[in-house]
Amino acid sequence: MLTSAFFLLIMLVGVPIGACLCLAGIVYILDAGDTVLFQSFPVQMFGGVDSYSLIAIPLFILIGEIMNGGGITKRLVDLALAFIGSVKGGLAYVNILANMLVSSIIGSATAQVAIMSQIMVPEMEKQGYDKTFAAGITVYGGMLGPIIPPSVMFVVYSVLAQVAVGDMLIAGIIPGVILTVLFFIVIACMGFFYNYPRTAKRTIRQRLHTVLTACPTLLIPIVIVGSILGGFANPTEAAAVGAVAAVLVGRYVTKEFRFATIPQILLKSAIYSAVVLFLVAAAAVFSWLLIYGKVPQATAAWIQTVAKDPIAFLLLVNLILLVIGTVIDGIPGLIMTVPILLPIATEIYGIDPRHFGVVVVINLVLGLMTPPVGLSFFVASAVTGAKPGKMFIVTLPFFLICCAALVLLSLFPSLSLALIK
């Protein structure tokens, strides 16, 4: 009880979540009176990041930074525009489709929202869209980032759950496509009530030129996902090759990447990677103390009194994680919940850990779009000036369809596992 109260207190006053986990662990050891545990504290932290799979995280982050500096994002947006054509609400469809293409490279919801808000929202405003709607739909498009591979959250989950990183990355493909299609349906339905402007017409020649110009940028996700699916490389190796591909495309195809920016790109990637990996190290200590305190067993006993079958359990987890995701970012949310919930899911209810991982990640990502915090809305607000609360209200149908997709994915594990060999 003392540990929980201390953890909530320091978290509410703004202490970073990684430090919260470590400090709460120290308070737990002092409260338990077993100071011998301090000897294992640094060992557990080091063991948490002593994993070859985690090298994929800084490499995926590096790919995103190189892509931003190489003008690749804008060409992917142009490619989406060429495919959509002149339809009512065309730029809204382009926004989602472009986010889907970009998500196969960036892999972070908040980073993707920040990047795409700068590109899509001003363009949609020029075409007559309401800024609040444009920013809100960009937020939901950014939700695809941690779902469609590569995904930093799936890599972290893989390490926490001790499952193959490649399996988790592949498991996100179909759910990502499903969400994209559902977003398209919402846009089409909303188009009956709102007079969305049409996209400017392009000739076949213009579209062909756009496709030929932008297609080389697709080499990056093809290299990453294709090498994993084809068995030519593991996710870490694929990420390394993808980084090289991003440099080559940015330097010799788009010709916007400059080698002089490499030190700055490496520094930004290193800072973000250090934050993520410290969270993983803190998670190792947190999980170790949870197991020592028999928290998973106590939680399992309570859940079994409420959920009698796997479906009921997953629906309960959806509610729990959605609430957690409203106040805690995705990766810290994984770190806090997976060590407790995963053993219950696999050992008591027989749920595939990869299927469970997809449900957990989508839940926590959706929490980034849910009040009272809604971190992604605040990121979009900082870039565009739109108000977070109004964004949520205007795009409420997207939130509801995401909840429906979560229920669908919970009921049908095959939607997550179909592509896994």
Short mmCIF file of C-alpha atoms in Angstrom, two decimals:
data_model
loop_
_atom_site.label_atom_id
_atom_site.label_comp_id
_atom_site.label_asym_id
_atom_site.label_seq_id
_atom_site.Cartn_x
_atom_site.Cartn_y
_atom_site.Cartn_z
CA MET A 1 0.00 0.00 0.00
CA LEU A 2 2.82 2.41 0.93
CA THR A 3 4.61 1.65 -2.35
CA SER A 4 1.46 2.25 -4.43
CA ALA A 5 0.72 5.54 -2.67
CA PHE A 6 4.31 6.72 -3.11
CA PHE A 7 4.30 5.72 -6.79
CA LEU A 8 1.06 7.59 -7.52
CA LEU A 9 2.24 10.65 -5.59
CA ILE A 10 5.55 11.07 -7.42
CA MET A 11 3.91 10.31 -10.77
CA LEU A 12 1.25 12.98 -10.21
CA VAL A 13 3.85 15.62 -9.34
CA GLY A 14 5.56 15.01 -12.68
CA VAL A 15 8.47 12.67 -11.92
CA PRO A 16 9.39 10.76 -15.14
CA ILE A 17 7.81 7.32 -15.22
CA GLY A 18 11.17 5.50 -15.39
CA ALA A 19 12.35 7.22 -12.22
CA CYS A 20 8.94 6.52 -10.62
CA LEU A 21 9.38 2.79 -11.21
CA CYS A 22 12.89 2.73 -9.74
CA LEU A 23 12.06 4.90 -6.72
CA ALA A 24 8.91 2.89 -6.00
CA GLY A 25 11.05 -0.24 -6.10
CA ILE A 26 13.42 1.23 -3.52
CA VAL A 27 10.49 2.18 -1.25
CA TYR A 28 9.08 -1.35 -1.59
CA ILE A 29 12.39 -2.92 -0.52
CA LEU A 30 12.68 -0.57 2.46
CA ASP A 31 9.07 -1.21 3.44
CA ALA A 32 9.56 -4.97 3.17
CA GLY A 33 12.72 -4.74 5.30
CA ASP A 34 14.62 -7.10 2.96
CA THR A 35 17.60 -4.87 2.14
CA VAL A 36 19.45 -7.81 0.58
CA LEU A 37 17.32 -7.13 -2.50
CA PHE A 38 19.36 -3.97 -3.11
CA GLN A 39 22.22 -6.21 -4.25
CA SER A 40 20.10 -7.50 -7.13
CA PHE A 41 18.69 -4.08 -8.08
CA PRO A 42 21.44 -3.05 -10.57
CA VAL A 43 21.67 -6.62 -11.88
CA GLN A 44 17.97 -6.63 -12.72
CA MET A 45 18.24 -3.23 -14.44
CA PHE A 46 21.16 -4.36 -16.59
CA GLY A 47 19.42 -7.63 -17.39
CA GLY A 48 16.40 -5.70 -18.63
CA VAL A 49 18.35 -4.13 -21.50
CA ASP A 50 20.76 -7.01 -22.08
CA SER A 51 18.86 -8.16 -25.16
CA TYR A 52 19.92 -8.27 -28.80
CA SER A 53 16.33 -7.55 -29.87
CA LEU A 54 16.41 -4.13 -28.22
CA ILE A 55 19.04 -2.93 -30.70
CA ALA A 56 16.14 -2.64 -33.16
CA ILE A 57 14.71 0.29 -31.16
CA PRO A 58 17.47 2.86 -31.83
CA LEU A 59 17.69 1.65 -35.42
CA PHE A 60 13.95 2.15 -36.05
CA ILE A 61 14.16 5.58 -34.43
CA LEU A 62 17.17 6.40 -36.63
CA ILE A 63 15.19 5.42 -39.75
CA GLY A 64 12.44 7.87 -38.83
CA GLU A 65 14.91 10.71 -38.28
CA ILE A 66 16.68 10.03 -41.59
CA MET A 67 13.34 9.91 -43.39
CA ASN A 68 12.34 13.27 -41.95
CA GLY A 69 15.58 14.85 -43.12
CA GLY A 70 15.40 13.22 -46.54
CA GLY A 71 12.05 14.56 -47.77
CA ILE A 72 10.62 11.06 -47.93
CA THR A 73 7.46 11.85 -45.95
CA LYS A 74 6.23 14.46 -48.44
CA ARG A 75 6.67 12.06 -51.34
CA LEU A 76 4.65 9.41 -49.54
CA VAL A 77 1.87 11.98 -49.10
CA ASP A 78 2.02 12.76 -52.84
CA LEU A 79 1.83 9.03 -53.56
CA ALA A 80 -1.30 8.72 -51.44
CA LEU A 81 -2.81 11.72 -53.25
CA ALA A 82 -2.18 10.10 -56.61
CA PHE A 83 -4.02 6.93 -55.55
CA ILE A 84 -7.08 8.65 -54.04
CA GLY A 85 -7.94 10.92 -56.95
CA SER A 86 -10.69 13.58 -57.11
CA VAL A 87 -13.31 12.43 -54.62
CA LYS A 88 -15.35 14.22 -51.97
CA GLY A 89 -13.24 14.46 -48.84
CA GLY A 90 -10.21 13.35 -50.84
CA LEU A 91 -7.62 14.96 -48.55
CA ALA A 92 -9.16 13.25 -45.51
CA TYR A 93 -8.61 9.88 -47.23
CA VAL A 94 -5.12 10.99 -48.26
CA ASN A 95 -4.35 11.92 -44.65
CA ILE A 96 -5.15 8.39 -43.43
CA LEU A 97 -3.48 6.62 -46.37
CA ALA A 98 -0.35 8.77 -46.06
CA ASN A 99 -0.22 8.03 -42.34
CA MET A 100 -0.46 4.33 -43.16
CA LEU A 101 2.49 4.58 -45.57
CA VAL A 102 4.54 6.71 -43.19
CA SER A 103 3.75 4.48 -40.21
CA SER A 104 5.64 1.65 -41.91
CA ILE A 105 8.78 3.71 -41.31
CA ILE A 106 8.34 5.86 -38.19
CA GLY A 107 6.65 3.45 -35.77
CA SER A 108 5.80 6.06 -33.09
CA ALA A 109 2.33 7.61 -32.71
CA THR A 110 3.37 10.93 -31.16
CA ALA A 111 6.32 11.42 -33.53
CA GLN A 112 4.10 10.65 -36.49
CA VAL A 113 1.39 13.07 -35.32
CA ALA A 114 3.98 15.85 -34.96
CA ILE A 115 5.38 15.24 -38.45
CA MET A 116 2.10 14.72 -40.30
CA SER A 117 0.39 17.67 -38.58
CA GLN A 118 2.99 19.97 -40.08
CA ILE A 119 2.41 18.52 -43.55
CA MET A 120 -1.30 17.68 -43.78
CA VAL A 121 -3.14 20.24 -41.62
CA PRO A 122 -2.00 23.39 -43.49
CA GLU A 123 -2.78 21.71 -46.81
CA MET A 124 -6.25 20.64 -45.65
CA GLU A 125 -6.93 24.16 -44.37
CA LYS A 126 -6.03 25.58 -47.79
CA GLN A 127 -8.57 23.24 -49.37
CA GLY A 128 -11.34 24.43 -47.01
CA TYR A 129 -11.29 21.85 -44.22
CA ASP A 130 -11.86 22.90 -40.63
CA LYS A 131 -8.50 23.03 -38.82
CA THR A 132 -9.86 21.15 -35.80
CA PHE A 133 -11.09 18.28 -37.96
CA ALA A 134 -7.86 18.22 -39.98
CA ALA A 135 -5.74 18.04 -36.82
CA GLY A 136 -8.03 15.44 -35.22
CA ILE A 137 -8.00 13.09 -38.20
CA THR A 138 -4.20 13.40 -38.33
CA VAL A 139 -4.09 12.23 -34.70
CA TYR A 140 -6.07 9.09 -35.53
CA GLY A 141 -3.93 8.50 -38.61
CA GLY A 142 -0.90 8.65 -36.31
CA MET A 143 -2.43 5.80 -34.31
CA LEU A 144 -1.28 3.49 -37.11
CA GLY A 145 2.37 4.24 -36.29
CA PRO A 146 2.82 1.79 -33.38
CA ILE A 147 0.66 -0.87 -35.08
CA ILE A 148 1.99 -1.26 -38.63
CA PRO A 149 5.62 -2.45 -38.54
CA PRO A 150 8.17 -1.33 -37.58
CA SER A 151 6.89 -0.57 -34.10
CA VAL A 152 8.92 0.38 -31.06
CA MET A 153 6.03 -0.65 -28.80
CA PHE A 154 5.92 -4.13 -30.33
CA VAL A 155 9.68 -4.50 -29.83
CA VAL A 156 9.34 -3.51 -26.16
CA TYR A 157 6.39 -5.89 -25.72
CA SER A 158 8.39 -8.70 -27.35
CA VAL A 159 11.19 -8.27 -24.81
CA LEU A 160 8.75 -8.08 -21.89
CA ALA A 161 6.76 -11.11 -23.10
CA GLN A 162 9.76 -13.10 -24.37
CA VAL A 163 8.22 -13.66 -27.82
CA ALA A 164 9.83 -13.28 -31.25
CA VAL A 165 10.06 -9.64 -32.36
CA GLY A 166 9.40 -10.64 -35.97
CA ASP A 167 6.14 -12.35 -35.01
CA MET A 168 4.91 -9.28 -33.17
CA LEU A 169 5.77 -6.92 -36.02
CA ILE A 170 3.95 -9.13 -38.53
CA ALA A 171 0.96 -9.49 -36.19
CA GLY A 172 0.33 -5.74 -36.51
CA ILE A 173 -0.11 -5.73 -40.31
CA ILE A 174 -3.72 -6.95 -40.60
CA PRO A 175 -4.99 -4.92 -37.60
CA GLY A 176 -3.35 -1.83 -39.13
CA VAL A 177 -5.06 -2.43 -42.47
CA ILE A 178 -8.40 -3.06 -40.73
CA LEU A 179 -8.15 0.25 -38.87
CA THR A 180 -7.27 2.06 -42.10
CA VAL A 181 -10.32 0.62 -43.89
CA LEU A 182 -12.58 1.47 -40.94
CA PHE A 183 -11.27 5.04 -40.93
CA PHE A 184 -12.12 5.26 -44.65
CA ILE A 185 -15.66 4.09 -43.88
CA VAL A 186 -16.04 6.74 -41.17
CA ILE A 187 -14.87 9.46 -43.56
CA ALA A 188 -17.34 8.26 -46.20
CA CYS A 189 -20.21 8.25 -43.69
CA MET A 190 -19.31 11.69 -42.35
CA GLY A 191 -19.19 12.92 -45.93
CA PHE A 192 -22.98 12.53 -46.11
CA PHE A 193 -23.39 15.14 -43.36
CA TYR A 194 -20.49 17.49 -44.02
CA ASN A 195 -19.64 19.20 -47.27
CA TYR A 196 -16.04 18.05 -47.57
CA PRO A 197 -14.19 19.66 -50.50
CA ARG A 198 -13.02 17.58 -53.42
CA THR A 199 -9.37 17.03 -54.23
CA ALA A 200 -8.11 18.87 -57.30
CA LYS A 201 -8.22 16.73 -60.41
CA ARG A 202 -4.99 15.32 -61.79
CA THR A 203 -4.38 13.98 -65.23
CA ILE A 204 -3.26 10.40 -65.73
CA ARG A 205 0.12 11.72 -66.76
CA GLN A 206 0.48 13.74 -63.55
CA ARG A 207 -0.51 10.76 -61.43
CA LEU A 208 1.93 8.50 -63.23
CA HIS A 209 4.73 11.03 -62.71
CA THR A 210 3.90 11.23 -58.97
CA VAL A 211 3.87 7.46 -58.61
CA LEU A 212 7.19 7.04 -60.45
CA THR A 213 8.76 9.80 -58.34
CA ALA A 214 7.49 8.50 -55.00
CA CYS A 215 7.74 4.74 -55.51
CA PRO A 216 11.47 4.53 -54.68
CA THR A 217 10.63 5.77 -51.17
CA LEU A 218 8.65 2.55 -50.65
CA LEU A 219 11.97 0.70 -50.80
CA ILE A 220 12.42 1.36 -47.08
CA PRO A 221 9.31 -0.45 -45.75
CA ILE A 222 9.74 -3.13 -48.42
CA VAL A 223 13.27 -3.82 -47.20
CA ILE A 224 12.21 -3.87 -43.55
CA VAL A 225 9.01 -5.90 -43.77
CA GLY A 226 10.02 -8.00 -46.78
CA SER A 227 13.27 -9.20 -45.25
CA ILE A 228 11.45 -10.22 -42.06
CA LEU A 229 8.57 -11.96 -43.87
CA GLY A 230 10.96 -13.65 -46.28
CA GLY A 231 13.17 -14.96 -43.49
CA PHE A 232 16.25 -13.17 -44.86
CA ALA A 233 16.85 -11.14 -41.70
CA ASN A 234 15.67 -10.79 -38.15
CA PRO A 235 14.04 -7.47 -37.12
CA THR A 236 17.32 -6.00 -35.81
CA GLU A 237 19.17 -6.80 -39.03
CA ALA A 238 16.23 -5.57 -41.11
CA ALA A 239 16.24 -2.28 -39.18
CA ALA A 240 19.96 -1.83 -39.91
CA VAL A 241 19.44 -2.46 -43.62
CA GLY A 242 16.41 -0.15 -43.55
CA ALA A 243 18.54 2.66 -42.11
CA VAL A 244 21.03 2.25 -44.94
CA ALA A 245 18.17 2.21 -47.46
CA ALA A 246 16.77 5.43 -45.92
CA VAL A 247 20.15 7.15 -46.34
CA LEU A 248 20.48 6.02 -49.97
CA VAL A 249 16.92 7.03 -50.88
CA GLY A 250 17.21 10.38 -49.11
CA ARG A 251 20.60 11.18 -50.65
CA TYR A 252 20.34 9.86 -54.20
CA VAL A 253 16.58 9.68 -54.93
CA THR A 254 14.94 12.59 -53.13
CA LYS A 255 18.34 14.37 -52.92
CA GLU A 256 17.31 16.20 -49.74
CA PHE A 257 19.36 14.25 -47.20
CA ARG A 258 22.72 15.76 -46.33
CA PHE A 259 25.56 13.87 -44.72
CA ALA A 260 26.40 16.99 -42.69
CA THR A 261 23.17 16.42 -40.69
CA ILE A 262 24.19 12.93 -39.57
CA PRO A 263 25.67 14.02 -36.19
CA GLN A 264 22.45 15.89 -35.31
CA ILE A 265 20.29 12.95 -36.44
CA LEU A 266 22.38 10.49 -34.41
CA LEU A 267 22.16 12.72 -31.31
CA LYS A 268 18.34 13.00 -31.53
CA SER A 269 18.03 9.26 -32.10
CA ALA A 270 20.35 8.50 -29.19
CA ILE A 271 18.41 10.74 -26.77
CA TYR A 272 15.04 9.18 -27.63
CA SER A 273 16.54 5.67 -27.57
CA ALA A 274 18.08 6.31 -24.15
CA VAL A 275 14.69 7.36 -22.77
CA VAL A 276 13.00 4.23 -24.12
CA LEU A 277 15.76 1.86 -22.97
CA PHE A 278 15.85 3.37 -19.47
CA LEU A 279 12.13 2.66 -19.26
CA VAL A 280 12.80 -0.94 -20.25
CA ALA A 281 15.53 -1.23 -17.59
CA ALA A 282 13.20 0.23 -14.96
CA ALA A 283 10.53 -2.20 -16.12
CA ALA A 284 12.82 -5.12 -15.39
CA VAL A 285 13.17 -4.02 -11.76
CA PHE A 286 9.45 -3.30 -11.51
CA SER A 287 8.54 -6.75 -12.88
CA TRP A 288 11.03 -8.48 -10.60
CA LEU A 289 9.55 -6.81 -7.51
CA LEU A 290 5.99 -7.53 -8.65
CA ILE A 291 6.82 -11.21 -8.89
CA TYR A 292 8.61 -11.13 -5.52
CA GLY A 293 5.54 -9.50 -3.95
CA LYS A 294 3.21 -12.04 -5.61
CA VAL A 295 1.16 -9.26 -7.22
CA PRO A 296 0.37 -11.26 -10.38
CA GLN A 297 -1.07 -14.10 -8.30
CA ALA A 298 -3.30 -11.73 -6.31
CA THR A 299 -4.46 -9.99 -9.49
CA ALA A 300 -5.16 -13.33 -11.15
CA ALA A 301 -7.32 -14.44 -8.24
CA TRP A 302 -9.41 -11.26 -8.48
CA ILE A 303 -9.78 -11.39 -12.27
CA GLN A 304 -10.91 -15.02 -12.16
CA THR A 305 -13.84 -14.00 -9.98
CA VAL A 306 -14.93 -11.50 -12.65
CA ALA A 307 -13.95 -13.07 -15.99
CA LYS A 308 -14.96 -16.69 -16.51
CA ASP A 309 -13.62 -17.18 -20.06
CA PRO A 310 -10.94 -15.71 -22.38
CA ILE A 311 -13.37 -13.36 -24.15
CA ALA A 312 -14.62 -11.87 -20.88
CA PHE A 313 -11.00 -11.51 -19.75
CA LEU A 314 -9.97 -9.65 -22.91
CA LEU A 315 -12.97 -7.33 -22.71
CA LEU A 316 -12.08 -6.59 -19.08
CA VAL A 317 -8.47 -5.95 -20.10
CA ASN A 318 -9.70 -3.57 -22.82
CA LEU A 319 -11.49 -1.48 -20.20
CA ILE A 320 -8.57 -1.53 -17.75
CA LEU A 321 -5.95 -0.60 -20.37
CA LEU A 322 -8.08 2.10 -21.93
CA VAL A 323 -8.34 3.79 -18.54
CA ILE A 324 -4.59 3.38 -17.92
CA GLY A 325 -3.79 4.67 -21.41
CA THR A 326 -5.66 7.91 -20.74
CA VAL A 327 -3.09 9.02 -18.18
CA ILE A 328 0.08 7.09 -19.08
CA ASP A 329 2.03 6.99 -22.37
CA GLY A 330 2.21 3.78 -24.41
CA ILE A 331 5.59 2.29 -23.48
CA PRO A 332 5.30 3.05 -19.73
CA GLY A 333 1.80 1.57 -19.90
CA LEU A 334 3.24 -1.62 -21.39
CA ILE A 335 5.90 -1.75 -18.72
CA MET A 336 3.38 -1.41 -15.90
CA THR A 337 0.72 -3.82 -17.16
CA VAL A 338 2.33 -6.61 -19.19
CA PRO A 339 4.22 -8.25 -16.28
CA ILE A 340 0.94 -8.48 -14.36
CA LEU A 341 -1.58 -9.32 -17.09
CA LEU A 342 0.43 -11.49 -19.50
CA PRO A 343 0.93 -14.49 -17.15
CA ILE A 344 -2.81 -14.44 -16.40
CA ALA A 345 -3.68 -14.29 -20.11
CA THR A 346 -1.40 -17.14 -21.15
CA GLU A 347 -1.42 -19.49 -18.16
CA ILE A 348 -5.02 -19.18 -16.96
CA TYR A 349 -6.97 -18.28 -20.10
CA GLY A 350 -4.70 -19.84 -22.74
CA ILE A 351 -4.49 -16.69 -24.89
CA ASP A 352 -1.70 -16.53 -27.46
CA PRO A 353 0.86 -13.95 -26.20
CA ARG A 354 1.17 -12.44 -29.70
CA HIS A 355 -2.58 -11.92 -29.98
CA PHE A 356 -2.60 -10.47 -26.46
CA GLY A 357 0.23 -8.13 -27.43
CA VAL A 358 -1.74 -6.69 -30.36
CA VAL A 359 -4.76 -6.04 -28.13
CA VAL A 360 -2.62 -4.43 -25.42
CA VAL A 361 -0.68 -2.16 -27.81
CA ILE A 362 -3.79 -0.93 -29.66
CA ASN A 363 -5.50 -0.28 -26.32
CA LEU A 364 -2.64 1.82 -25.00
CA VAL A 365 -2.26 3.70 -28.29
CA LEU A 366 -5.98 4.50 -28.25
CA GLY A 367 -5.41 5.89 -24.76
CA LEU A 368 -3.20 8.54 -26.38
CA MET A 369 -6.38 9.87 -28.03
CA THR A 370 -8.58 9.65 -24.92
CA PRO A 371 -9.27 12.42 -22.35
CA PRO A 372 -8.33 13.57 -19.78
CA VAL A 373 -4.74 13.49 -21.09
CA GLY A 374 -4.94 12.50 -24.78
CA LEU A 375 -1.23 13.13 -25.39
CA SER A 376 -1.50 12.92 -29.18
CA PHE A 377 -4.15 15.65 -29.22
CA PHE A 378 -1.82 17.92 -27.25
CA VAL A 379 1.02 17.19 -29.69
CA ALA A 380 -1.25 18.12 -32.63
CA SER A 381 -2.43 21.19 -30.73
CA ALA A 382 1.15 22.36 -30.17
CA VAL A 383 1.85 22.10 -33.91
CA THR A 384 -1.45 23.42 -35.34
CA GLY A 385 -3.01 25.58 -32.61
CA ALA A 386 -6.27 23.58 -32.62
CA LYS A 387 -7.87 22.94 -29.22
CA PRO A 388 -7.46 19.34 -27.91
CA GLY A 389 -10.98 19.08 -26.45
CA LYS A 390 -12.64 20.19 -29.67
CA MET A 391 -10.48 17.76 -31.67
CA PHE A 392 -11.77 14.85 -29.61
CA ILE A 393 -15.41 15.90 -29.99
CA VAL A 394 -15.19 16.51 -33.75
CA THR A 395 -13.50 13.15 -34.36
CA LEU A 396 -15.58 11.13 -31.87
CA PRO A 397 -16.78 8.69 -34.61
CA PHE A 398 -13.15 7.63 -35.12
CA PHE A 399 -12.80 6.90 -31.41
CA LEU A 400 -15.95 4.77 -31.44
CA ILE A 401 -14.84 2.81 -34.51
CA CYS A 402 -11.47 2.16 -32.82
CA CYS A 403 -13.31 0.72 -29.81
CA ALA A 404 -15.32 -1.50 -32.17
CA ALA A 405 -12.10 -2.64 -33.86
CA LEU A 406 -10.64 -3.56 -30.46
CA VAL A 407 -13.64 -5.74 -29.68
CA LEU A 408 -13.34 -7.35 -33.13
CA LEU A 409 -9.65 -8.10 -32.65
CA SER A 410 -10.34 -9.47 -29.17
CA LEU A 411 -13.00 -11.86 -30.46
CA PHE A 412 -11.03 -13.13 -33.47
CA PRO A 413 -7.36 -13.95 -32.74
CA SER A 414 -6.86 -15.04 -36.36
CA LEU A 415 -6.92 -11.38 -37.42
CA SER A 416 -3.64 -10.90 -35.57
CA LEU A 417 -2.06 -14.31 -36.15
CA ALA A 418 -2.99 -15.08 -39.78
CA LEU A 419 0.33 -13.92 -41.32
CA ILE A 420 2.57 -15.53 -38.69
CA LYS A 421 4.18 -18.75 -39.91
#
